[in-house]
Amino acid sequence: MDIKRITSSLLGFPLVLIIFLLGNKIVVDIALAIIALLSMNEYFNAIKKVAKPVYWVGYISCFSIAFIHVVPQEYLNMVVTLSVPTILIILFAQVIATDMKTSFKDIAYTFLGIFYVVFFIMFVAFINGMPNGNILIWYAILAAWGTDIFAYIVGKRIGKHKFSQVSPKKSIEGCIGGTIGAVLLMLCYTYIANIYWGMNYPYLFIAGIGIILSLVGQIGDFAASSIKRFVDIKDYSNLIPGHGGMLDRIDSLIFLAPFAYALFTLL
């Protein structure tokens, strides 16, 4: 692992730790809105090679994350559900208002980006807002980043069988090692949560969650790679030295977040 990658990780992890451990729901929501804004900008910069994204709709959608927990809980599901068709209506209105200078292709790429970035990041906020959310959120983070770290280490050392041309550097050995490593990290974290924080999370269930989230996160990584290969770029940006852009760093986490939220409701 190169020096830039290590340095970025050492600097970035304490920031994440401070936000999710010390920040209240509003602070976390604002932080996630900023992350969404950076990620959306990277996505738009990537796809502007093949379409003309509707920037203003995408950016306003990102800011909406900051107000998730301002909405009363009893109306939250309705607001989030209605936001999907509302965004679609606004995008088609843009096509009409511009006499098709904004095309169907433009709004299709824009809508995909909003769903991919904003709605997926929104589930990170939902997890944090759950009972014991400040504990549960770390399962999602460990599943995503633990998989990345162990997949990188195992792939570098013993990876011989390539997984997919979508991401040629990834190996089958690395993918398996990433999942095993993430599950082990989550089980260690469960021991700490149960012994020191009074939780009672079943180890077998956590292991099952770990496997599912790790595999989904890896699909998210491949999904991000497929977009980059389509527009012929290596990274979404150079925002984080050694890691690429914000979207490169969170692609696994945001992809698994909706599934993590659903699984955590069963705990």
PDB file of C-alpha atoms in Angstrom:
ATOM      1  CA  MET A   1       0.000   0.000   0.000  1.00  0.00           C
ATOM      2  CA  ASP A   2       1.577   3.334  -1.046  1.00  0.00           C
ATOM      3  CA  ILE A   3       2.445   6.219   1.307  1.00  0.00           C
ATOM      4  CA  LYS A   4      -0.264   8.549  -0.066  1.00  0.00           C
ATOM      5  CA  ARG A   5      -2.941   5.904   0.501  1.00  0.00           C
ATOM      6  CA  ILE A   6      -1.772   5.240   4.075  1.00  0.00           C
ATOM      7  CA  THR A   7      -1.512   8.958   4.921  1.00  0.00           C
ATOM      8  CA  SER A   8      -5.002   9.701   3.540  1.00  0.00           C
ATOM      9  CA  SER A   9      -6.463   6.819   5.552  1.00  0.00           C
ATOM     10  CA  LEU A  10      -4.744   7.944   8.774  1.00  0.00           C
ATOM     11  CA  LEU A  11      -6.012  11.495   8.317  1.00  0.00           C
ATOM     12  CA  GLY A  12      -9.488  10.541   7.105  1.00  0.00           C
ATOM     13  CA  PHE A  13     -10.432   7.911   9.705  1.00  0.00           C
ATOM     14  CA  PRO A  14     -10.253  10.253  12.753  1.00  0.00           C
ATOM     15  CA  LEU A  15     -12.502  12.715  10.913  1.00  0.00           C
ATOM     16  CA  VAL A  16     -15.085   9.986  10.265  1.00  0.00           C
ATOM     17  CA  LEU A  17     -14.727   8.885  13.899  1.00  0.00           C
ATOM     18  CA  ILE A  18     -15.400  12.405  15.205  1.00  0.00           C
ATOM     19  CA  ILE A  19     -18.416  12.944  12.952  1.00  0.00           C
ATOM     20  CA  PHE A  20     -20.203   9.687  13.786  1.00  0.00           C
ATOM     21  CA  LEU A  21     -19.213   9.385  17.457  1.00  0.00           C
ATOM     22  CA  LEU A  22     -19.484  12.987  18.617  1.00  0.00           C
ATOM     23  CA  GLY A  23     -21.865  14.524  16.097  1.00  0.00           C
ATOM     24  CA  ASN A  24     -25.637  14.547  16.676  1.00  0.00           C
ATOM     25  CA  LYS A  25     -28.094  13.657  13.909  1.00  0.00           C
ATOM     26  CA  ILE A  26     -28.087  17.164  12.443  1.00  0.00           C
ATOM     27  CA  VAL A  27     -24.274  17.341  12.315  1.00  0.00           C
ATOM     28  CA  VAL A  28     -24.084  13.930  10.641  1.00  0.00           C
ATOM     29  CA  ASP A  29     -26.802  14.878   8.135  1.00  0.00           C
ATOM     30  CA  ILE A  30     -24.973  18.080   7.196  1.00  0.00           C
ATOM     31  CA  ALA A  31     -21.691  16.176   6.825  1.00  0.00           C
ATOM     32  CA  LEU A  32     -23.415  13.598   4.603  1.00  0.00           C
ATOM     33  CA  ALA A  33     -24.978  16.388   2.503  1.00  0.00           C
ATOM     34  CA  ILE A  34     -21.497  17.822   1.883  1.00  0.00           C
ATOM     35  CA  ILE A  35     -20.196  14.344   0.986  1.00  0.00           C
ATOM     36  CA  ALA A  36     -23.148  13.888  -1.384  1.00  0.00           C
ATOM     37  CA  LEU A  37     -22.450  17.276  -2.995  1.00  0.00           C
ATOM     38  CA  LEU A  38     -18.792  16.374  -3.610  1.00  0.00           C
ATOM     39  CA  SER A  39     -19.774  12.938  -4.946  1.00  0.00           C
ATOM     40  CA  MET A  40     -22.499  14.337  -7.205  1.00  0.00           C
ATOM     41  CA  ASN A  41     -20.081  16.880  -8.638  1.00  0.00           C
ATOM     42  CA  GLU A  42     -17.612  14.065  -9.408  1.00  0.00           C
ATOM     43  CA  TYR A  43     -20.366  12.004 -11.046  1.00  0.00           C
ATOM     44  CA  PHE A  44     -21.505  14.946 -13.188  1.00  0.00           C
ATOM     45  CA  ASN A  45     -17.909  15.682 -14.233  1.00  0.00           C
ATOM     46  CA  ALA A  46     -17.597  12.059 -15.322  1.00  0.00           C
ATOM     47  CA  ILE A  47     -20.821  11.760 -17.309  1.00  0.00           C
ATOM     48  CA  LYS A  48     -20.646  15.175 -18.961  1.00  0.00           C
ATOM     49  CA  LYS A  49     -18.562  13.401 -21.595  1.00  0.00           C
ATOM     50  CA  VAL A  50     -21.671  11.530 -22.739  1.00  0.00           C
ATOM     51  CA  ALA A  51     -24.558  13.776 -21.614  1.00  0.00           C
ATOM     52  CA  LYS A  52     -25.486  17.224 -20.313  1.00  0.00           C
ATOM     53  CA  PRO A  53     -26.526  16.660 -16.705  1.00  0.00           C
ATOM     54  CA  VAL A  54     -29.112  18.897 -15.061  1.00  0.00           C
ATOM     55  CA  TYR A  55     -26.758  20.233 -12.413  1.00  0.00           C
ATOM     56  CA  TRP A  56     -29.169  22.314 -10.346  1.00  0.00           C
ATOM     57  CA  VAL A  57     -31.565  19.423  -9.677  1.00  0.00           C
ATOM     58  CA  GLY A  58     -28.697  17.165  -8.635  1.00  0.00           C
ATOM     59  CA  TYR A  59     -27.138  19.703  -6.277  1.00  0.00           C
ATOM     60  CA  ILE A  60     -30.425  20.667  -4.617  1.00  0.00           C
ATOM     61  CA  SER A  61     -31.149  16.968  -4.066  1.00  0.00           C
ATOM     62  CA  CYS A  62     -27.826  16.677  -2.208  1.00  0.00           C
ATOM     63  CA  PHE A  63     -28.720  19.542   0.148  1.00  0.00           C
ATOM     64  CA  SER A  64     -31.976  17.779   1.063  1.00  0.00           C
ATOM     65  CA  ILE A  65     -30.003  15.203   3.086  1.00  0.00           C
ATOM     66  CA  ALA A  66     -29.164  17.921   5.628  1.00  0.00           C
ATOM     67  CA  PHE A  67     -32.874  18.214   6.499  1.00  0.00           C
ATOM     68  CA  ILE A  68     -33.795  14.517   6.815  1.00  0.00           C
ATOM     69  CA  HIS A  69     -34.155  14.527  10.592  1.00  0.00           C
ATOM     70  CA  VAL A  70     -35.823  17.935  10.618  1.00  0.00           C
ATOM     71  CA  VAL A  71     -38.866  16.271   9.033  1.00  0.00           C
ATOM     72  CA  PRO A  72     -41.140  14.722  11.713  1.00  0.00           C
ATOM     73  CA  GLN A  73     -40.656  10.948  11.841  1.00  0.00           C
ATOM     74  CA  GLU A  74     -44.287  10.178  11.005  1.00  0.00           C
ATOM     75  CA  TYR A  75     -43.966  12.055   7.685  1.00  0.00           C
ATOM     76  CA  LEU A  76     -40.426  11.002   6.757  1.00  0.00           C
ATOM     77  CA  ASN A  77     -41.305   7.867   4.782  1.00  0.00           C
ATOM     78  CA  MET A  78     -43.959   9.731   2.798  1.00  0.00           C
ATOM     79  CA  VAL A  79     -41.603  12.627   2.015  1.00  0.00           C
ATOM     80  CA  VAL A  80     -38.781  10.335   0.866  1.00  0.00           C
ATOM     81  CA  THR A  81     -41.161   8.198  -1.221  1.00  0.00           C
ATOM     82  CA  LEU A  82     -42.755  11.222  -2.923  1.00  0.00           C
ATOM     83  CA  SER A  83     -39.357  12.776  -3.624  1.00  0.00           C
ATOM     84  CA  VAL A  84     -38.623  10.129  -6.281  1.00  0.00           C
ATOM     85  CA  PRO A  85     -41.549  10.946  -8.625  1.00  0.00           C
ATOM     86  CA  THR A  86     -41.170  14.658  -7.784  1.00  0.00           C
ATOM     87  CA  ILE A  87     -37.557  14.680  -9.018  1.00  0.00           C
ATOM     88  CA  LEU A  88     -38.624  12.818 -12.150  1.00  0.00           C
ATOM     89  CA  ILE A  89     -41.418  15.335 -12.815  1.00  0.00           C
ATOM     90  CA  ILE A  90     -38.974  18.241 -12.377  1.00  0.00           C
ATOM     91  CA  LEU A  91     -36.521  16.661 -14.814  1.00  0.00           C
ATOM     92  CA  PHE A  92     -39.189  16.116 -17.475  1.00  0.00           C
ATOM     93  CA  ALA A  93     -40.367  19.691 -16.890  1.00  0.00           C
ATOM     94  CA  GLN A  94     -36.809  20.758 -17.704  1.00  0.00           C
ATOM     95  CA  VAL A  95     -37.077  18.922 -21.038  1.00  0.00           C
ATOM     96  CA  ILE A  96     -40.330  20.729 -21.814  1.00  0.00           C
ATOM     97  CA  ALA A  97     -39.099  24.148 -20.642  1.00  0.00           C
ATOM     98  CA  THR A  98     -35.963  23.964 -22.788  1.00  0.00           C
ATOM     99  CA  ASP A  99     -37.802  22.722 -25.898  1.00  0.00           C
ATOM    100  CA  MET A 100     -35.787  19.501 -25.696  1.00  0.00           C
ATOM    101  CA  LYS A 101     -32.400  21.218 -25.523  1.00  0.00           C
ATOM    102  CA  THR A 102     -32.216  19.107 -22.386  1.00  0.00           C
ATOM    103  CA  SER A 103     -32.806  15.643 -23.794  1.00  0.00           C
ATOM    104  CA  PHE A 104     -34.230  12.447 -22.373  1.00  0.00           C
ATOM    105  CA  LYS A 105     -30.684  11.054 -22.234  1.00  0.00           C
ATOM    106  CA  ASP A 106     -29.579  14.048 -20.152  1.00  0.00           C
ATOM    107  CA  ILE A 107     -32.295  13.602 -17.550  1.00  0.00           C
ATOM    108  CA  ALA A 108     -31.832   9.808 -17.518  1.00  0.00           C
ATOM    109  CA  TYR A 109     -28.153  10.163 -16.572  1.00  0.00           C
ATOM    110  CA  THR A 110     -29.064  12.881 -14.066  1.00  0.00           C
ATOM    111  CA  PHE A 111     -31.771  10.788 -12.420  1.00  0.00           C
ATOM    112  CA  LEU A 112     -29.439   7.782 -12.182  1.00  0.00           C
ATOM    113  CA  GLY A 113     -26.841   9.963 -10.457  1.00  0.00           C
ATOM    114  CA  ILE A 114     -29.355  11.351  -7.971  1.00  0.00           C
ATOM    115  CA  PHE A 115     -30.593   7.884  -7.116  1.00  0.00           C
ATOM    116  CA  TYR A 116     -27.075   6.444  -6.957  1.00  0.00           C
ATOM    117  CA  VAL A 117     -25.541   9.219  -4.861  1.00  0.00           C
ATOM    118  CA  VAL A 118     -28.294  10.992  -2.917  1.00  0.00           C
ATOM    119  CA  PHE A 119     -30.704   8.185  -2.091  1.00  0.00           C
ATOM    120  CA  PHE A 120     -27.974   5.699  -1.239  1.00  0.00           C
ATOM    121  CA  ILE A 121     -26.170   8.208   1.024  1.00  0.00           C
ATOM    122  CA  MET A 122     -29.539   9.008   2.591  1.00  0.00           C
ATOM    123  CA  PHE A 123     -29.628   5.465   3.995  1.00  0.00           C
ATOM    124  CA  VAL A 124     -26.367   6.151   5.845  1.00  0.00           C
ATOM    125  CA  ALA A 125     -28.252   8.961   7.608  1.00  0.00           C
ATOM    126  CA  PHE A 126     -31.201   6.611   8.266  1.00  0.00           C
ATOM    127  CA  ILE A 127     -28.874   4.054   9.899  1.00  0.00           C
ATOM    128  CA  ASN A 128     -27.327   6.738  12.090  1.00  0.00           C
ATOM    129  CA  GLY A 129     -30.811   7.853  13.109  1.00  0.00           C
ATOM    130  CA  MET A 130     -31.873   4.375  14.272  1.00  0.00           C
ATOM    131  CA  PRO A 131     -31.889   3.371  17.964  1.00  0.00           C
ATOM    132  CA  ASN A 132     -28.187   2.725  18.766  1.00  0.00           C
ATOM    133  CA  GLY A 133     -27.445   4.093  15.300  1.00  0.00           C
ATOM    134  CA  ASN A 134     -24.064   5.453  16.428  1.00  0.00           C
ATOM    135  CA  ILE A 135     -23.087   1.809  17.087  1.00  0.00           C
ATOM    136  CA  LEU A 136     -24.807   0.231  14.085  1.00  0.00           C
ATOM    137  CA  ILE A 137     -23.294   2.648  11.561  1.00  0.00           C
ATOM    138  CA  TRP A 138     -19.856   1.168  12.221  1.00  0.00           C
ATOM    139  CA  TYR A 139     -21.005  -2.240  11.016  1.00  0.00           C
ATOM    140  CA  ALA A 140     -21.706  -0.679   7.631  1.00  0.00           C
ATOM    141  CA  ILE A 141     -18.364   1.157   7.649  1.00  0.00           C
ATOM    142  CA  LEU A 142     -16.434  -1.961   8.689  1.00  0.00           C
ATOM    143  CA  ALA A 143     -18.226  -4.049   6.040  1.00  0.00           C
ATOM    144  CA  ALA A 144     -17.274  -1.580   3.303  1.00  0.00           C
ATOM    145  CA  TRP A 145     -13.797  -0.442   4.281  1.00  0.00           C
ATOM    146  CA  GLY A 146     -12.817  -3.751   5.895  1.00  0.00           C
ATOM    147  CA  THR A 147     -13.609  -5.496   2.627  1.00  0.00           C
ATOM    148  CA  ASP A 148     -11.589  -2.932   0.665  1.00  0.00           C
ATOM    149  CA  ILE A 149      -8.554  -3.227   2.934  1.00  0.00           C
ATOM    150  CA  PHE A 150      -8.438  -7.023   3.142  1.00  0.00           C
ATOM    151  CA  ALA A 151      -9.254  -7.455  -0.548  1.00  0.00           C
ATOM    152  CA  TYR A 152      -6.331  -5.169  -1.375  1.00  0.00           C
ATOM    153  CA  ILE A 153      -3.914  -6.999   0.960  1.00  0.00           C
ATOM    154  CA  VAL A 154      -4.942 -10.526  -0.034  1.00  0.00           C
ATOM    155  CA  GLY A 155      -5.156  -9.630  -3.721  1.00  0.00           C
ATOM    156  CA  LYS A 156      -1.660  -8.126  -3.651  1.00  0.00           C
ATOM    157  CA  ARG A 157      -0.153 -11.161  -1.941  1.00  0.00           C
ATOM    158  CA  ILE A 158      -1.898 -14.192  -3.443  1.00  0.00           C
ATOM    159  CA  GLY A 159      -4.334 -12.869  -6.061  1.00  0.00           C
ATOM    160  CA  LYS A 160      -3.908 -14.840  -9.285  1.00  0.00           C
ATOM    161  CA  HIS A 161      -7.371 -15.338 -10.764  1.00  0.00           C
ATOM    162  CA  LYS A 162      -8.893 -12.178 -12.226  1.00  0.00           C
ATOM    163  CA  PHE A 163     -12.507 -11.541 -11.285  1.00  0.00           C
ATOM    164  CA  SER A 164     -13.863  -9.313 -14.062  1.00  0.00           C
ATOM    165  CA  GLN A 165     -12.686  -7.044 -16.873  1.00  0.00           C
ATOM    166  CA  VAL A 166     -14.804  -4.317 -15.279  1.00  0.00           C
ATOM    167  CA  SER A 167     -11.994  -3.981 -12.723  1.00  0.00           C
ATOM    168  CA  PRO A 168      -8.996  -5.978 -14.020  1.00  0.00           C
ATOM    169  CA  LYS A 169      -6.827  -5.507 -10.918  1.00  0.00           C
ATOM    170  CA  LYS A 170      -9.321  -7.286  -8.644  1.00  0.00           C
ATOM    171  CA  SER A 171      -8.898 -11.025  -8.094  1.00  0.00           C
ATOM    172  CA  ILE A 172     -11.201 -13.791  -6.873  1.00  0.00           C
ATOM    173  CA  GLU A 173      -8.796 -14.414  -3.990  1.00  0.00           C
ATOM    174  CA  GLY A 174      -8.951 -10.752  -3.049  1.00  0.00           C
ATOM    175  CA  CYS A 175     -12.759 -10.691  -3.102  1.00  0.00           C
ATOM    176  CA  ILE A 176     -12.959 -13.780  -0.854  1.00  0.00           C
ATOM    177  CA  GLY A 177     -10.264 -12.442   1.471  1.00  0.00           C
ATOM    178  CA  GLY A 178     -12.062  -9.112   1.677  1.00  0.00           C
ATOM    179  CA  THR A 179     -15.297 -10.760   2.785  1.00  0.00           C
ATOM    180  CA  ILE A 180     -13.604 -12.974   5.375  1.00  0.00           C
ATOM    181  CA  GLY A 181     -11.624 -10.019   6.753  1.00  0.00           C
ATOM    182  CA  ALA A 182     -14.706  -7.785   6.968  1.00  0.00           C
ATOM    183  CA  VAL A 183     -16.704 -10.480   8.801  1.00  0.00           C
ATOM    184  CA  LEU A 184     -13.874 -11.005  11.303  1.00  0.00           C
ATOM    185  CA  LEU A 185     -13.689  -7.257  11.956  1.00  0.00           C
ATOM    186  CA  MET A 186     -17.452  -7.107  12.478  1.00  0.00           C
ATOM    187  CA  LEU A 187     -17.349 -10.032  14.910  1.00  0.00           C
ATOM    188  CA  CYS A 188     -14.561  -8.358  16.905  1.00  0.00           C
ATOM    189  CA  TYR A 189     -16.609  -5.172  16.960  1.00  0.00           C
ATOM    190  CA  THR A 190     -19.650  -7.176  18.136  1.00  0.00           C
ATOM    191  CA  TYR A 191     -17.620  -8.536  21.059  1.00  0.00           C
ATOM    192  CA  ILE A 192     -16.735  -4.975  22.097  1.00  0.00           C
ATOM    193  CA  ALA A 193     -20.343  -3.784  21.661  1.00  0.00           C
ATOM    194  CA  ASN A 194     -21.756  -6.689  23.690  1.00  0.00           C
ATOM    195  CA  ILE A 195     -19.167  -6.622  26.501  1.00  0.00           C
ATOM    196  CA  TYR A 196     -18.566  -2.901  26.950  1.00  0.00           C
ATOM    197  CA  TRP A 197     -21.672  -1.169  25.592  1.00  0.00           C
ATOM    198  CA  GLY A 198     -24.348  -3.549  26.870  1.00  0.00           C
ATOM    199  CA  MET A 199     -25.554  -4.728  23.455  1.00  0.00           C
ATOM    200  CA  ASN A 200     -26.765  -8.274  22.831  1.00  0.00           C
ATOM    201  CA  TYR A 201     -26.084  -8.805  19.141  1.00  0.00           C
ATOM    202  CA  PRO A 202     -25.989 -12.495  18.047  1.00  0.00           C
ATOM    203  CA  TYR A 203     -22.621 -13.379  16.514  1.00  0.00           C
ATOM    204  CA  LEU A 204     -24.058 -15.757  13.908  1.00  0.00           C
ATOM    205  CA  PHE A 205     -26.518 -13.150  12.670  1.00  0.00           C
ATOM    206  CA  ILE A 206     -23.769 -10.522  12.501  1.00  0.00           C
ATOM    207  CA  ALA A 207     -21.601 -12.940  10.496  1.00  0.00           C
ATOM    208  CA  GLY A 208     -24.487 -13.423   8.050  1.00  0.00           C
ATOM    209  CA  ILE A 209     -24.995  -9.667   7.791  1.00  0.00           C
ATOM    210  CA  GLY A 210     -21.260  -9.257   7.225  1.00  0.00           C
ATOM    211  CA  ILE A 211     -21.203 -11.690   4.308  1.00  0.00           C
ATOM    212  CA  ILE A 212     -24.214 -10.060   2.626  1.00  0.00           C
ATOM    213  CA  LEU A 213     -22.961  -6.495   3.100  1.00  0.00           C
ATOM    214  CA  SER A 214     -19.424  -7.341   1.981  1.00  0.00           C
ATOM    215  CA  LEU A 215     -20.681  -8.961  -1.237  1.00  0.00           C
ATOM    216  CA  VAL A 216     -23.109  -6.111  -1.953  1.00  0.00           C
ATOM    217  CA  GLY A 217     -20.351  -3.580  -1.255  1.00  0.00           C
ATOM    218  CA  GLN A 218     -18.065  -5.309  -3.743  1.00  0.00           C
ATOM    219  CA  ILE A 219     -20.802  -5.133  -6.371  1.00  0.00           C
ATOM    220  CA  GLY A 220     -20.994  -1.415  -5.559  1.00  0.00           C
ATOM    221  CA  ASP A 221     -17.261  -1.136  -6.179  1.00  0.00           C
ATOM    222  CA  PHE A 222     -17.663  -2.862  -9.550  1.00  0.00           C
ATOM    223  CA  ALA A 223     -20.648  -0.613 -10.349  1.00  0.00           C
ATOM    224  CA  ALA A 224     -18.520   2.492  -9.785  1.00  0.00           C
ATOM    225  CA  SER A 225     -15.757   0.962 -11.916  1.00  0.00           C
ATOM    226  CA  SER A 226     -18.199   0.215 -14.742  1.00  0.00           C
ATOM    227  CA  ILE A 227     -19.231   3.888 -14.867  1.00  0.00           C
ATOM    228  CA  LYS A 228     -15.587   4.996 -14.919  1.00  0.00           C
ATOM    229  CA  ARG A 229     -14.727   2.557 -17.704  1.00  0.00           C
ATOM    230  CA  PHE A 230     -17.751   3.734 -19.701  1.00  0.00           C
ATOM    231  CA  VAL A 231     -16.538   7.351 -19.633  1.00  0.00           C
ATOM    232  CA  ASP A 232     -12.854   6.319 -19.759  1.00  0.00           C
ATOM    233  CA  ILE A 233     -11.500   7.763 -16.511  1.00  0.00           C
ATOM    234  CA  LYS A 234      -9.287   6.163 -13.837  1.00  0.00           C
ATOM    235  CA  ASP A 235     -10.670   7.981 -10.787  1.00  0.00           C
ATOM    236  CA  TYR A 236     -13.615  10.298 -10.224  1.00  0.00           C
ATOM    237  CA  SER A 237     -11.181  13.000  -9.020  1.00  0.00           C
ATOM    238  CA  ASN A 238      -7.904  13.431  -7.128  1.00  0.00           C
ATOM    239  CA  LEU A 239      -9.581  14.819  -3.996  1.00  0.00           C
ATOM    240  CA  ILE A 240      -8.133  12.128  -1.688  1.00  0.00           C
ATOM    241  CA  PRO A 241      -4.485  11.280  -2.499  1.00  0.00           C
ATOM    242  CA  GLY A 242      -4.029   7.568  -3.071  1.00  0.00           C
ATOM    243  CA  HIS A 243      -7.783   6.912  -3.143  1.00  0.00           C
ATOM    244  CA  GLY A 244      -9.093   9.104  -5.962  1.00  0.00           C
ATOM    245  CA  GLY A 245     -12.305  11.027  -5.430  1.00  0.00           C
ATOM    246  CA  MET A 246     -14.972  11.040  -2.745  1.00  0.00           C
ATOM    247  CA  LEU A 247     -17.105   8.700  -4.837  1.00  0.00           C
ATOM    248  CA  ASP A 248     -14.159   6.307  -5.219  1.00  0.00           C
ATOM    249  CA  ARG A 249     -13.881   6.178  -1.432  1.00  0.00           C
ATOM    250  CA  ILE A 250     -17.561   5.657  -0.580  1.00  0.00           C
ATOM    251  CA  ASP A 251     -18.781   3.581  -3.552  1.00  0.00           C
ATOM    252  CA  SER A 252     -18.982   0.361  -1.499  1.00  0.00           C
ATOM    253  CA  LEU A 253     -20.466   2.000   1.603  1.00  0.00           C
ATOM    254  CA  ILE A 254     -23.338   3.776  -0.126  1.00  0.00           C
ATOM    255  CA  PHE A 255     -24.214   0.699  -2.197  1.00  0.00           C
ATOM    256  CA  LEU A 256     -24.581  -1.519   0.871  1.00  0.00           C
ATOM    257  CA  ALA A 257     -26.239   1.139   3.070  1.00  0.00           C
ATOM    258  CA  PRO A 258     -29.881   0.383   2.053  1.00  0.00           C
ATOM    259  CA  PHE A 259     -29.350  -3.339   2.700  1.00  0.00           C
ATOM    260  CA  ALA A 260     -27.624  -2.599   6.019  1.00  0.00           C
ATOM    261  CA  TYR A 261     -30.584  -0.464   7.098  1.00  0.00           C
ATOM    262  CA  ALA A 262     -33.039  -3.265   6.241  1.00  0.00           C
ATOM    263  CA  LEU A 263     -30.961  -5.916   8.047  1.00  0.00           C
ATOM    264  CA  PHE A 264     -30.398  -3.751  11.119  1.00  0.00           C
ATOM    265  CA  THR A 265     -34.167  -3.410  11.615  1.00  0.00           C
ATOM    266  CA  LEU A 266     -34.122  -7.171  12.361  1.00  0.00           C
ATOM    267  CA  LEU A 267     -31.622  -6.839  15.217  1.00  0.00           C
TER     268      LEU A 267
END
